[in-house]
Short mmCIF file of C-alpha atoms in Angstrom, two decimals:
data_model
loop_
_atom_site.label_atom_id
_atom_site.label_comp_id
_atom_site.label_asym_id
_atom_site.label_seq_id
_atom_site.Cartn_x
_atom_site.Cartn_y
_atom_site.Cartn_z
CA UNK N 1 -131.59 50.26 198.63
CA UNK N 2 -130.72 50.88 202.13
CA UNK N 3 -127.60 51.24 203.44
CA UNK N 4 -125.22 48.71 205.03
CA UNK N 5 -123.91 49.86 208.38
CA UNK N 6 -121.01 48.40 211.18
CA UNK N 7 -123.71 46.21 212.79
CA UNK N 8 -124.56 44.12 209.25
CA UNK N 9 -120.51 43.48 208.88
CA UNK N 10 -120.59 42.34 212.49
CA UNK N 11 -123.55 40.14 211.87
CA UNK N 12 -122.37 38.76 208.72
CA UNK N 13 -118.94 37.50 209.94
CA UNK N 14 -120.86 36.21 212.84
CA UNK N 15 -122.67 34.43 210.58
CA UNK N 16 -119.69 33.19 208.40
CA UNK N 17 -118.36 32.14 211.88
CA UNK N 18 -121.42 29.84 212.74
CA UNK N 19 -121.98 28.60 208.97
CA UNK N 20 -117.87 27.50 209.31
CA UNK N 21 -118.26 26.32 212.56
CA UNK N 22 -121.29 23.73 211.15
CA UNK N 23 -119.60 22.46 208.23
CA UNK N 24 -116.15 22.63 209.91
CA UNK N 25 -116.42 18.24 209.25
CA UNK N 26 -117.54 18.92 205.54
CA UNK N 27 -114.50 21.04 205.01
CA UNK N 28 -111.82 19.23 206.63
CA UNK N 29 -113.55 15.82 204.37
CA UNK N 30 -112.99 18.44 201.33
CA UNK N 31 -109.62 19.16 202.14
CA UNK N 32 -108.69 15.35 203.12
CA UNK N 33 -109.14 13.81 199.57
CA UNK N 34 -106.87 16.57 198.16
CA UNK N 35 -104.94 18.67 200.94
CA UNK N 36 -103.57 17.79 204.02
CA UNK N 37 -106.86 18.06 206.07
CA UNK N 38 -107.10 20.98 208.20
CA UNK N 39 -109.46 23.46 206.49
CA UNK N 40 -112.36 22.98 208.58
CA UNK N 41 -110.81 23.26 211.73
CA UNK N 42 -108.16 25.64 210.65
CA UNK N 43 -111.07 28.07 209.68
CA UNK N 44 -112.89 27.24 212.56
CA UNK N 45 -110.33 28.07 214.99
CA UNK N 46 -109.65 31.08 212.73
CA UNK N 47 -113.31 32.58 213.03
CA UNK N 48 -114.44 31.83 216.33
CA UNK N 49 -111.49 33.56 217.42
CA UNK N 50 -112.92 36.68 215.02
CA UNK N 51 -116.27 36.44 216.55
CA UNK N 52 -114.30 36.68 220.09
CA UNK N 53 -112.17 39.76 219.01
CA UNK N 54 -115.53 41.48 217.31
CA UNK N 55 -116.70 41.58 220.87
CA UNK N 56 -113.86 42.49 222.59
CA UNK N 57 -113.40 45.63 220.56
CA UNK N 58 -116.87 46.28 218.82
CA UNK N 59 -115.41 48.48 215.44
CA UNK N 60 -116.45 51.78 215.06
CA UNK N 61 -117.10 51.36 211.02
CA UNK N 62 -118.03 48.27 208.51
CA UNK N 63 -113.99 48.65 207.41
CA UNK N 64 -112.81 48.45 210.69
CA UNK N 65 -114.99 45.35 211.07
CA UNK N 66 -113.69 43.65 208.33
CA UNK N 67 -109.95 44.72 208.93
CA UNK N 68 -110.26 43.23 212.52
CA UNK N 69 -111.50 40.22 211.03
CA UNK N 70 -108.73 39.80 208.73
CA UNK N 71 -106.05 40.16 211.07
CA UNK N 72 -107.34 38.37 213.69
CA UNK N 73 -107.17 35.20 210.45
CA UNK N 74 -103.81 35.95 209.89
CA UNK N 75 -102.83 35.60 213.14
CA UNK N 76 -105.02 32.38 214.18
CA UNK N 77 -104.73 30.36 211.23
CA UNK N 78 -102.49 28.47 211.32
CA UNK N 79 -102.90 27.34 207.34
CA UNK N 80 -102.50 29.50 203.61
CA UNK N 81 -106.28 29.87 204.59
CA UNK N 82 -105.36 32.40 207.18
CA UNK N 83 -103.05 34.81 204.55
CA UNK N 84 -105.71 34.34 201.99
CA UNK N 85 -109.04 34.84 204.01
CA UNK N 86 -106.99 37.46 205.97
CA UNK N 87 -105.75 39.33 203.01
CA UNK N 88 -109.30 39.36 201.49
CA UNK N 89 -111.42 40.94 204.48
CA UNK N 90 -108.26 42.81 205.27
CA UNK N 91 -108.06 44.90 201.19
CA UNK N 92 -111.95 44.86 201.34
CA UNK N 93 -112.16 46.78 204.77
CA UNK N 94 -109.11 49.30 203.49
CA UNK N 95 -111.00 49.83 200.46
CA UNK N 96 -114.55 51.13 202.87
CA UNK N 97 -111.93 52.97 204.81
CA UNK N 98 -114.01 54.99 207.59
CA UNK N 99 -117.31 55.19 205.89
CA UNK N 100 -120.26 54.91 208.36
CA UNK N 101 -122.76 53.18 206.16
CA UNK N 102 -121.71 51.78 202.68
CA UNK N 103 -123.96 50.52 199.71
CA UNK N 104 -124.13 47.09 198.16
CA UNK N 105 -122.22 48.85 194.83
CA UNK N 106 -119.59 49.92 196.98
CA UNK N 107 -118.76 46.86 199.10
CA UNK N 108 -118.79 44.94 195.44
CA UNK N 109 -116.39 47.61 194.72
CA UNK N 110 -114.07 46.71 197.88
CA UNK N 111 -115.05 43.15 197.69
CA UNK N 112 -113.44 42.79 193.91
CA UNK N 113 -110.29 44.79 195.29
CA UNK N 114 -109.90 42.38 198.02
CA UNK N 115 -109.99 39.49 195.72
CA UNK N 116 -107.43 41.06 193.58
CA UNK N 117 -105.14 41.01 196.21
CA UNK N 118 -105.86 37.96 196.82
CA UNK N 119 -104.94 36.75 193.01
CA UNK N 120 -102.06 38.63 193.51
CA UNK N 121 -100.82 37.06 197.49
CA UNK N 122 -101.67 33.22 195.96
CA UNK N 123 -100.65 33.92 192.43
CA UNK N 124 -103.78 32.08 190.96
CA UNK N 125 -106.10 32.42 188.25
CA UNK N 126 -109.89 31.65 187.93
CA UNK N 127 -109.76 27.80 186.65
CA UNK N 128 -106.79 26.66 188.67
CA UNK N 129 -109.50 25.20 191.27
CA UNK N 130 -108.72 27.59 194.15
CA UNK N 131 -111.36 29.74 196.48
CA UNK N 132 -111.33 32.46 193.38
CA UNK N 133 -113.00 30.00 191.72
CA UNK N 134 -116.53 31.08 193.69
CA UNK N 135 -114.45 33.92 194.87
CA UNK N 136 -114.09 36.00 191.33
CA UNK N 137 -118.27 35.08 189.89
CA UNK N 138 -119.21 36.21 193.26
CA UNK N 139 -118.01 39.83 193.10
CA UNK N 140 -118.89 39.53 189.42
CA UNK N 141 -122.66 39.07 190.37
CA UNK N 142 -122.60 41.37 194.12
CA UNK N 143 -123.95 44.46 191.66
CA UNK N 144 -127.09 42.49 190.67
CA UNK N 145 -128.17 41.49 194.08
CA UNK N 146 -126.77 39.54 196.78
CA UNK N 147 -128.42 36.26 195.89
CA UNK N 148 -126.90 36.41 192.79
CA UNK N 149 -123.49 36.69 194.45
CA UNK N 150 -124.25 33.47 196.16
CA UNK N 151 -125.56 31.60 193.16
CA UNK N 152 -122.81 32.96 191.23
CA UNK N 153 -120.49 31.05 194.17
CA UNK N 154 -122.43 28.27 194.65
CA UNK N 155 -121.87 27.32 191.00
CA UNK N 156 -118.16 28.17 190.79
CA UNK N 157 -117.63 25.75 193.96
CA UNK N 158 -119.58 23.01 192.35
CA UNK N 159 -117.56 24.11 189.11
CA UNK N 160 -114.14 23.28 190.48
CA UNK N 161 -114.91 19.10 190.88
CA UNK N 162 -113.56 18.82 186.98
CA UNK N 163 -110.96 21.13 187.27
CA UNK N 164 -107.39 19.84 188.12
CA UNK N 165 -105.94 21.84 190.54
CA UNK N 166 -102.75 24.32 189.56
CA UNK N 167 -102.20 26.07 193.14
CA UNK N 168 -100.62 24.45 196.76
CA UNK N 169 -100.99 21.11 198.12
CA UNK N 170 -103.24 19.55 195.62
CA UNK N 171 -101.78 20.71 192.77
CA UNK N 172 -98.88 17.59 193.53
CA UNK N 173 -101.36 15.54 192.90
CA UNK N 174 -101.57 16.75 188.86
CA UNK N 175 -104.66 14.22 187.40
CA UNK N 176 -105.82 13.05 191.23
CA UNK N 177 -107.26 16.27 191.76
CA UNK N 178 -109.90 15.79 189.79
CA UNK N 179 -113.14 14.59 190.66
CA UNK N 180 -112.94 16.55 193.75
CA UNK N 181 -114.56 20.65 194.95
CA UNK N 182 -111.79 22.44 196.23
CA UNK N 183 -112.12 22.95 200.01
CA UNK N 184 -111.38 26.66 199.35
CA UNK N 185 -113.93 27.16 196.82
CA UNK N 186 -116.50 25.77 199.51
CA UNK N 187 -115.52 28.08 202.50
CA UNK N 188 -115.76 31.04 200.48
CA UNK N 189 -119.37 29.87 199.21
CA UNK N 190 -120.09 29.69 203.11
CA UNK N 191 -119.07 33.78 203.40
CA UNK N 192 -120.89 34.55 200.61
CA UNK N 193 -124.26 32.73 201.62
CA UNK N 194 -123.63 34.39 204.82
CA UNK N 195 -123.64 37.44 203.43
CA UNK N 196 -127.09 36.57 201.69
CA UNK N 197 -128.71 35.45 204.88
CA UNK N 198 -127.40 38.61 206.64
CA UNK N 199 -129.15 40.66 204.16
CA UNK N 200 -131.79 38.89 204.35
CA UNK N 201 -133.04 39.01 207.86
CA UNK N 202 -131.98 42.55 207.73
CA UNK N 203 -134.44 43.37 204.83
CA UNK N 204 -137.41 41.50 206.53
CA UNK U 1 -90.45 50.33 201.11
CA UNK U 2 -87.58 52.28 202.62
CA UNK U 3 -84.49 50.69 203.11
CA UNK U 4 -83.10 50.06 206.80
CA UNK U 5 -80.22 52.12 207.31
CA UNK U 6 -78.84 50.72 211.23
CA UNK U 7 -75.52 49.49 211.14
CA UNK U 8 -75.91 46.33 212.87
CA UNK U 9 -75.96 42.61 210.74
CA UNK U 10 -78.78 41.66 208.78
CA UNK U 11 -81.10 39.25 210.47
CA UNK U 12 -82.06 36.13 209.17
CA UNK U 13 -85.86 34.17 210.00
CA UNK U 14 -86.14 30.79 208.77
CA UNK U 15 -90.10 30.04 208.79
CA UNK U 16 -91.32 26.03 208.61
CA UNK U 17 -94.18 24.14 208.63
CA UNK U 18 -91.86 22.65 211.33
CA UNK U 19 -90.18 23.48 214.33
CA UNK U 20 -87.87 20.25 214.21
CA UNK U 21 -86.97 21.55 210.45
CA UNK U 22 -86.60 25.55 211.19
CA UNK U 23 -84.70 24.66 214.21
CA UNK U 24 -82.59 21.90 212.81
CA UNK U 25 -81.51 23.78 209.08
CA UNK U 26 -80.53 27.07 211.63
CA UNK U 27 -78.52 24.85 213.65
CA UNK U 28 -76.75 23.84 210.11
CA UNK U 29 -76.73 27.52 208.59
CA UNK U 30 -74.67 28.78 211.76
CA UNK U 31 -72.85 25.65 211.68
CA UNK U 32 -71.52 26.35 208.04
CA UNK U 33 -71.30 30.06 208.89
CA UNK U 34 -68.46 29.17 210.80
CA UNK U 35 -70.67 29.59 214.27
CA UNK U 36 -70.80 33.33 213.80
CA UNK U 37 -74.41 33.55 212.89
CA UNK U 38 -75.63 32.29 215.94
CA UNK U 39 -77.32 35.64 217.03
CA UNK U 40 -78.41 36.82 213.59
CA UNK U 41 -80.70 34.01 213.16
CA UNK U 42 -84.33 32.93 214.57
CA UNK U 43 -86.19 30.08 213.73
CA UNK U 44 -89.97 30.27 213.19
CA UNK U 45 -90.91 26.69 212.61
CA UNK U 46 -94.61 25.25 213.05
CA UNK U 47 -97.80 26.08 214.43
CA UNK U 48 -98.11 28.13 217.49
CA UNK U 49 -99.13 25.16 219.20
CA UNK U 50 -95.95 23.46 218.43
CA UNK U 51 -97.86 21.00 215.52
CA UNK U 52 -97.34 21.05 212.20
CA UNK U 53 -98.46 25.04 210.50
CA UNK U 54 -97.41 28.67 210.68
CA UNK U 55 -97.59 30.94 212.95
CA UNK U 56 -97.61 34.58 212.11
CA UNK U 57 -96.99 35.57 215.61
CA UNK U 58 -93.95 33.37 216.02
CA UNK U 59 -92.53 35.03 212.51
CA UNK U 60 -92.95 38.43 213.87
CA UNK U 61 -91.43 37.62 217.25
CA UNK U 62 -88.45 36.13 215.62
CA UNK U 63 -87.99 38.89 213.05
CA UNK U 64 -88.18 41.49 216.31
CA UNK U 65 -85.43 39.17 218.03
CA UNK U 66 -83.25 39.82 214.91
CA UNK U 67 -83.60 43.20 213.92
CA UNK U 68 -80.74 45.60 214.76
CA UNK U 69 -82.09 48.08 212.51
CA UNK U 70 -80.82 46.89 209.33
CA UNK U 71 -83.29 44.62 207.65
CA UNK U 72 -84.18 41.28 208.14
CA UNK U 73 -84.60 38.58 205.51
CA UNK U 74 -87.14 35.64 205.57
CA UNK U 75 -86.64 32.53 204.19
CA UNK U 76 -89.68 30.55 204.42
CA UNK U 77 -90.39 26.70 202.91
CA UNK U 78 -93.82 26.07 201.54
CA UNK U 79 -97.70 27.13 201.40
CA UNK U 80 -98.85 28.91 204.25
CA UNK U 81 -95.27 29.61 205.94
CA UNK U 82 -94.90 31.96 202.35
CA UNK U 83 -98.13 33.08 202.42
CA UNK U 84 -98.48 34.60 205.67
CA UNK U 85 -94.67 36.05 205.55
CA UNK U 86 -96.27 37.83 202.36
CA UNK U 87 -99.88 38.90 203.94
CA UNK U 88 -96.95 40.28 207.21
CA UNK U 89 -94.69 41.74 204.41
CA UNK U 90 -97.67 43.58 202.51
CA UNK U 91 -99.10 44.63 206.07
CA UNK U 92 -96.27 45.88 207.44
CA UNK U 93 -95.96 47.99 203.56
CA UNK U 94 -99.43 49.09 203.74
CA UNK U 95 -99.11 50.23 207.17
CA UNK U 96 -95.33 51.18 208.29
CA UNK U 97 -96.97 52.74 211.74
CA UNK U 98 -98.80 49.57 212.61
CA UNK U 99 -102.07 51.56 213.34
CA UNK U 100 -104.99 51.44 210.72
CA UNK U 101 -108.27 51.18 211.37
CA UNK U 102 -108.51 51.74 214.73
CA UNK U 103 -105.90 49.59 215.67
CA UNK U 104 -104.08 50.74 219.05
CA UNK U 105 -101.10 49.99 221.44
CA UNK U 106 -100.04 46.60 221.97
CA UNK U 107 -101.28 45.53 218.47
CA UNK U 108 -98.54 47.41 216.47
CA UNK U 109 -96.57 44.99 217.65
CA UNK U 110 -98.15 42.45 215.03
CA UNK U 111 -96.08 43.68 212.27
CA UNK U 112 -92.62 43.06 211.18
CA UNK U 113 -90.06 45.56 211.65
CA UNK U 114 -89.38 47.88 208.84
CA UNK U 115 -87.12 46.19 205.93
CA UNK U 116 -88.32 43.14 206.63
CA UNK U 117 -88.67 41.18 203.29
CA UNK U 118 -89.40 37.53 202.01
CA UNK U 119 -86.24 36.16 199.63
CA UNK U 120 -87.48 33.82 196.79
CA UNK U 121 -85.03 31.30 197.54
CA UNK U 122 -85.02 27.22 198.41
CA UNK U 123 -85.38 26.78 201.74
CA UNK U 124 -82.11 25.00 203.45
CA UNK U 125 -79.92 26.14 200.57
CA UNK U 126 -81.17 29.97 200.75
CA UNK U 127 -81.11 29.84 204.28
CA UNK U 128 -77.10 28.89 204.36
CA UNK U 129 -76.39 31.37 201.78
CA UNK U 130 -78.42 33.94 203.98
CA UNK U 131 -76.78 33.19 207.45
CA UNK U 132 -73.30 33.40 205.63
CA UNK U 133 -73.91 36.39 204.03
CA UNK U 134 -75.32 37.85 206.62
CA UNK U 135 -72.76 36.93 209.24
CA UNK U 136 -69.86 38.41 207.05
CA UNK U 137 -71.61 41.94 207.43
CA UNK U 138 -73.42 42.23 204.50
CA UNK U 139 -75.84 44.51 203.98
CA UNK U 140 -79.38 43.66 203.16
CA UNK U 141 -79.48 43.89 199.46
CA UNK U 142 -76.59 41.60 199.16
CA UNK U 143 -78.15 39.20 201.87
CA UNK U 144 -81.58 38.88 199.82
CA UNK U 145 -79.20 38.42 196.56
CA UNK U 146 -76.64 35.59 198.23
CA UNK U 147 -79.92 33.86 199.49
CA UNK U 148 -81.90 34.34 196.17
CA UNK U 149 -78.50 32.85 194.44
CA UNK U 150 -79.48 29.44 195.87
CA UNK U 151 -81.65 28.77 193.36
CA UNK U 152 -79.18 28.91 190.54
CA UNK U 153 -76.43 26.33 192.38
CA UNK U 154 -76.95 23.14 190.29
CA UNK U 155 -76.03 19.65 191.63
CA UNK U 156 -75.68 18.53 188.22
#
């Protein structure tokens, strides 16, 4: 399969940008019924400041991309969406360190690395209705193909509605969580559908 | 992580989702410090905005004000304000230089200074024990321990 190079990370967090910046209303209406309401715009004020600093300083490397990316999050969040999104691109684009061009096996690689720091930054497990929820079947699946990454997601978003939730705000809320997809869960389907739709225009 | 070695006092960063809240339980710390932690401490508090959040660029210009080269300790209260101390904390271990990946100049001052580190401790309660501590001349270890502490003071 071909290779992936600095201009498919650029276009893919572009694309995360735009897909956040559309459902920005979806997310925040997530994140009202069990958090305190500022995912959508929190992320959106997050990435549009990435696609801003992506073209202010075009990376030399898909790493560099993503490590750009992940500090400008930290730094423009405002929420534990910033940290956690941060921390992910941040591991992920240490992991591809200078490489030119990377494969789909090794940015599954990275990806899985970045999650794991994630676990390890939030202290949660798969089932505790958090954004590893689509996070963790998502970099299960990336080996198989990207569309499987995004199914994989899709399904572990729509998976956390019965789940009660065991990390942050919403986990005060014990039974009340239930019955609801964690706002986390559903940004992190929106990167990895990105990153199926970048592929895809890029294979046609 | 290497440990600080200046000789100045530890500093002290107390990081809220609110300014009104950092500002006011800093107030109190130096207050119960007998006033002499009014320079060793820097209040973080809220979004950079001034609304409710965290922001990672006030943490690290308060933990820059506070640093006199022997550590500074963060006490931060809930969600995001400990999250992002630990995604600055793990940067500033992954990257003591404050130049990966093409990163340049101005940018390395995104990081906390070196020995900066997060105390697992309850927020008002830590951050008296810290500003005390830290005002008597402590040095860090015994800072993050008399902050840490907090936790263990029942009030029944």
């Amino acid at each position: 399969m071909a290779e992936l190079d600095t201009g498919f990370f650029v276009r893919w967090l572009t694309e995360t940008a735009a897909a956040v910046d559309r459902e920005a209303d979806r997310l925040t209406e997530l994140d009202s019924a069990i958090g305190d309401a500022d995912h959508g715009s929190n992320l959106r004020r997050g990435f549009t400041a990435v696609t801003a600093a992506l073209a202010e300083k075009p990376p030399p490397s898909p790493g560099a991309a993503l490590g750009l990316a992940g500090r400008t999050l930290v730094s423009k969040v405002g929420g534990a969406s910033g940290p956690l999104y941060g921390t992910l691109l941040r591991r992920t684009g240490k992991e591809l360190g200078d490489a030119a061009t990377v494969s789909r096996d090794d940015l599954a690689r990275a990806m899985a690395a970045g999650v794991e720091a994630v676990t390890a930054l939030g202290g949660a497990a798969e089932g505790d209705k958090t954004m590893l929820d689509a996070l963790l079947p998502a970099v299960r699946a990336l080996p198989e193909s990207f569309t499987a990454a995004r199914r994989a997601a899709a399904e572990g978003a729509v998976g956390t509605v019965p789940l009660r939730a065991r990390r942050g705000r919403a986990s005060y809320l014990g039974d009340r969580s239930i019955g609801h997809e964690d706002p986390g869960a559903a940004s992190s389907l929106l990167l990895v559908s990105a990153l199926e739709r970048t592929w895809e225009a890029a294979d046609e | 992580m290497s440990e600080p070695t200046g000789s100045g006092p530890v500093g002290v960063v107390l990081v809220s989702h609110s300014r009104d809240v950092a500002d006011a339980v800093a107030r109190l710390a130096v207050a119960l410090g007998g006033g002499t932690g009014g320079r060793l401490v820097a209040a973080a508090g809220g979004a950079g905005d001034g609304g409710i959040g965290t922001s990672s660029e006030l943490i690290v210009e308060a933990a820059r004000r506070v640093d006199r080269g022997s550590g500074v300790v963060v006490v931060a209260d809930l969600g995001s304000a400990v999250l992002t101390v630990r995604a600055l904390v793990a940067d500033e271990a992954d990257d003591p230089a404050g130049g990966d990946d093409g990163r340049t100049g101005s940018n390395g001052d995104s990081t906390l200074p070196p020995g900066a580190r997060l105390v697992d401790a309850p927020f008002l309660e830590g951050a008296v024990a810290a500003v005390v501590s830290a005002g008597a001349g402590a040095p860090l270890a015994d800072v993050v321990r008399a902050a840490e502490d907090a936790y263990t003071y029942r009030k029944l």
